[in-house]
Amino acid sequence: MERVILYGSHYGSTLQYAKKLSELTNIPAVHYKDAFDLSGMHTIIYMGGLYAGGVLGLAKIFRKFTPQEGQKIILITVGLSDPDEPENRENSRKAIQKQLPSNLLYQAKLFHLRGGIDYQRLSLGHRTIMALLYRSLRKIPLDQQTAENRALIETYGKQVNYIDFGALEAIIQEIEEIS
């Protein structure tokens, strides 16, 4: 059975997860820009970094894609926010929902992983977005801040890494169940 891991990574967290998942499952990992015809794939795993509410490369890969009978699709977002928080999972789902046809979204199995950030490596656009977010969050009274907001304020301008390869276990289980 043909399987592939496609990934979209701008700063490296998603790439690290894709390489590790590939190593653990013996499924080749391919950058989404190097993607090929997916119609013959039994299992398509797409890992994409979350940037400003969108999943990198997701729309491009699935824009003209029509799932074949029996194809399995696993979608994985990698973002800075804690995926254990229900609100963050819902926000990730909304980001995916904006980029995919509903039939594809409901056929897919969704996972969310936590990545990291290095403010020194951010593009000007991403650095600007994060600066605006930081400034707006600092205006919110401390007693009204979420844990997520406080964490962003505390780590602003720094390098933080939340990558947890142990979180891949649930994804590996899903892959094994559908194989």
GROMACS .gro file of C-alpha atoms in nm:
model
  179
    1MET     CA    1   0.000   0.000   0.000
    2GLU     CA    2   0.132   0.338  -0.098
    3ARG     CA    3   0.166   0.595   0.178
    4VAL     CA    4   0.323   0.940   0.192
    5ILE     CA    5   0.392   1.214   0.444
    6LEU     CA    6   0.365   1.560   0.289
    7TYR     CA    7   0.475   1.857   0.494
    8GLY     CA    8   0.481   2.235   0.483
    9SER     CA    9   0.738   2.389   0.714
   10HIS     CA   10   0.865   2.743   0.714
   11TYR     CA   11   1.086   2.756   1.024
   12GLY     CA   12   1.158   2.388   1.091
   13SER     CA   13   0.929   2.248   1.362
   14THR     CA   14   0.703   2.072   1.114
   15LEU     CA   15   1.005   1.943   0.923
   16GLN     CA   16   1.144   1.791   1.243
   17TYR     CA   17   0.813   1.617   1.313
   18ALA     CA   18   0.785   1.496   0.952
   19LYS     CA   19   1.136   1.350   0.955
   20LYS     CA   20   1.077   1.176   1.288
   21LEU     CA   21   0.740   1.036   1.178
   22SER     CA   22   0.901   0.914   0.856
   23GLU     CA   23   1.180   0.748   1.054
   24LEU     CA   24   0.934   0.577   1.290
   25THR     CA   25   0.693   0.457   1.020
   26ASN     CA   26   0.916   0.406   0.715
   27ILE     CA   27   0.682   0.633   0.517
   28PRO     CA   28   0.865   0.878   0.291
   29ALA     CA   29   0.838   1.247   0.381
   30VAL     CA   30   0.811   1.492   0.091
   31HIS     CA   31   0.787   1.872   0.097
   32TYR     CA   32   0.447   1.978  -0.034
   33LYS     CA   33   0.610   2.177  -0.317
   34ASP     CA   34   0.761   1.850  -0.442
   35ALA     CA   35   0.429   1.663  -0.425
   36PHE     CA   36   0.325   1.430  -0.702
   37ASP     CA   37  -0.004   1.276  -0.814
   38LEU     CA   38  -0.172   1.157  -0.494
   39SER     CA   39  -0.453   0.961  -0.658
   40GLY     CA   40  -0.267   0.630  -0.617
   41MET     CA   41  -0.188   0.682  -0.251
   42HIS     CA   42  -0.372   0.473   0.007
   43THR     CA   43  -0.273   0.695   0.299
   44ILE     CA   44  -0.192   1.065   0.274
   45ILE     CA   45  -0.052   1.231   0.585
   46TYR     CA   46  -0.027   1.609   0.561
   47MET     CA   47   0.171   1.799   0.825
   48GLY     CA   48   0.157   2.176   0.806
   49GLY     CA   49   0.278   2.465   1.015
   50LEU     CA   50   0.013   2.707   1.137
   51TYR     CA   51   0.095   3.062   1.037
   52ALA     CA   52  -0.147   3.352   1.094
   53GLY     CA   53  -0.447   3.123   1.094
   54GLY     CA   54  -0.356   2.916   0.788
   55VAL     CA   55  -0.187   2.579   0.741
   56LEU     CA   56   0.115   2.611   0.514
   57GLY     CA   57   0.061   2.441   0.177
   58LEU     CA   58  -0.265   2.272   0.270
   59ALA     CA   59  -0.488   2.452   0.020
   60LYS     CA   60  -0.238   2.405  -0.261
   61ILE     CA   61  -0.217   2.029  -0.210
   62PHE     CA   62  -0.588   1.965  -0.171
   63ARG     CA   63  -0.732   2.240  -0.396
   64LYS     CA   64  -0.807   2.008  -0.689
   65PHE     CA   65  -0.783   1.682  -0.499
   66THR     CA   66  -1.072   1.438  -0.509
   67PRO     CA   67  -1.036   1.154  -0.260
   68GLN     CA   68  -1.053   0.808  -0.413
   69GLU     CA   69  -1.252   0.521  -0.266
   70GLY     CA   70  -1.066   0.387   0.038
   71GLN     CA   71  -0.808   0.664   0.064
   72LYS     CA   72  -0.718   0.767   0.417
   73ILE     CA   73  -0.619   1.123   0.502
   74ILE     CA   74  -0.451   1.238   0.820
   75LEU     CA   75  -0.407   1.613   0.873
   76ILE     CA   76  -0.162   1.740   1.133
   77THR     CA   77  -0.112   2.102   1.229
   78VAL     CA   78   0.200   2.223   1.406
   79GLY     CA   79   0.169   2.550   1.594
   80LEU     CA   80   0.294   2.749   1.887
   81SER     CA   81  -0.022   2.712   2.093
   82ASP     CA   82  -0.081   2.423   2.333
   83PRO     CA   83  -0.291   2.156   2.157
   84ASP     CA   84  -0.415   2.028   2.493
   85GLU     CA   85  -0.630   2.340   2.524
   86PRO     CA   86  -0.973   2.284   2.360
   87GLU     CA   87  -0.987   2.642   2.230
   88ASN     CA   88  -0.655   2.595   2.050
   89ARG     CA   89  -0.770   2.268   1.891
   90GLU     CA   90  -1.087   2.443   1.774
   91ASN     CA   91  -0.884   2.731   1.627
   92SER     CA   92  -0.666   2.480   1.440
   93ARG     CA   93  -0.976   2.308   1.308
   94LYS     CA   94  -1.115   2.642   1.188
   95ALA     CA   95  -0.788   2.716   1.008
   96ILE     CA   96  -0.814   2.382   0.828
   97GLN     CA   97  -1.184   2.433   0.759
   98LYS     CA   98  -1.110   2.758   0.571
   99GLN     CA   99  -0.870   2.576   0.339
  100LEU     CA  100  -1.043   2.248   0.261
  101PRO     CA  101  -1.370   2.140   0.103
  102SER     CA  102  -1.603   2.010   0.375
  103ASN     CA  103  -1.617   1.655   0.233
  104LEU     CA  104  -1.240   1.629   0.261
  105LEU     CA  105  -1.231   1.778   0.610
  106TYR     CA  106  -1.488   1.532   0.743
  107GLN     CA  107  -1.310   1.238   0.585
  108ALA     CA  108  -0.977   1.333   0.745
  109LYS     CA  109  -0.847   1.246   1.087
  110LEU     CA  110  -0.707   1.558   1.261
  111PHE     CA  111  -0.413   1.594   1.498
  112HIS     CA  112  -0.244   1.900   1.645
  113LEU     CA  113   0.119   1.920   1.759
  114ARG     CA  114   0.311   2.191   1.935
  115GLY     CA  115   0.614   2.341   1.764
  116GLY     CA  116   0.831   2.631   1.862
  117ILE     CA  117   0.945   2.978   1.764
  118ASP     CA  118   1.270   3.165   1.727
  119TYR     CA  119   1.193   3.534   1.692
  120GLN     CA  120   1.537   3.599   1.541
  121ARG     CA  121   1.453   3.375   1.243
  122LEU     CA  122   1.107   3.516   1.170
  123SER     CA  123   1.040   3.692   0.843
  124LEU     CA  124   0.958   4.060   0.862
  125GLY     CA  125   0.589   3.987   0.808
  126HIS     CA  126   0.573   3.720   1.079
  127ARG     CA  127   0.778   3.934   1.317
  128THR     CA  128   0.535   4.223   1.261
  129ILE     CA  129   0.231   4.003   1.324
  130MET     CA  130   0.383   3.870   1.647
  131ALA     CA  131   0.474   4.223   1.762
  132LEU     CA  132   0.118   4.340   1.704
  133LEU     CA  133  -0.021   4.037   1.887
  134TYR     CA  134   0.221   4.093   2.178
  135ARG     CA  135   0.121   4.458   2.210
  136SER     CA  136  -0.249   4.379   2.201
  137LEU     CA  137  -0.214   4.103   2.463
  138ARG     CA  138  -0.021   4.330   2.699
  139LYS     CA  139  -0.321   4.566   2.706
  140ILE     CA  140  -0.545   4.294   2.851
  141PRO     CA  141  -0.559   4.303   3.233
  142LEU     CA  142  -0.361   4.020   3.391
  143ASP     CA  143  -0.668   3.868   3.559
  144GLN     CA  144  -0.833   3.837   3.216
  145GLN     CA  145  -0.533   3.677   3.043
  146THR     CA  146  -0.549   3.314   2.937
  147ALA     CA  147  -0.258   3.085   3.020
  148GLU     CA  148  -0.178   3.082   2.649
  149ASN     CA  149  -0.166   3.462   2.634
  150ARG     CA  150   0.057   3.484   2.941
  151ALA     CA  151   0.293   3.227   2.791
  152LEU     CA  152   0.318   3.426   2.469
  153ILE     CA  153   0.391   3.746   2.659
  154GLU     CA  154   0.657   3.573   2.875
  155THR     CA  155   0.835   3.415   2.578
  156TYR     CA  156   0.805   3.706   2.334
  157GLY     CA  157   1.134   3.777   2.158
  158LYS     CA  158   1.291   3.453   2.277
  159GLN     CA  159   1.358   3.113   2.130
  160VAL     CA  160   1.120   2.845   2.262
  161ASN     CA  161   1.087   2.483   2.159
  162TYR     CA  162   0.784   2.275   2.254
  163ILE     CA  163   0.852   1.988   2.012
  164ASP     CA  164   0.748   1.659   2.170
  165PHE     CA  165   0.814   1.351   1.957
  166GLY     CA  166   0.616   1.146   2.210
  167ALA     CA  167   0.305   1.320   2.075
  168LEU     CA  168   0.357   1.129   1.750
  169GLU     CA  169   0.247   0.806   1.921
  170ALA     CA  170  -0.125   0.876   1.868
  171ILE     CA  171  -0.057   0.947   1.501
  172ILE     CA  172   0.145   0.629   1.462
  173GLN     CA  173  -0.140   0.432   1.620
  174GLU     CA  174  -0.383   0.585   1.371
  175ILE     CA  175  -0.152   0.497   1.081
  176GLU     CA  176  -0.125   0.139   1.202
  177GLU     CA  177  -0.503   0.108   1.238
  178ILE     CA  178  -0.573   0.222   0.883
  179SER     CA  179  -0.292   0.027   0.717
   0.00000   0.00000   0.00000
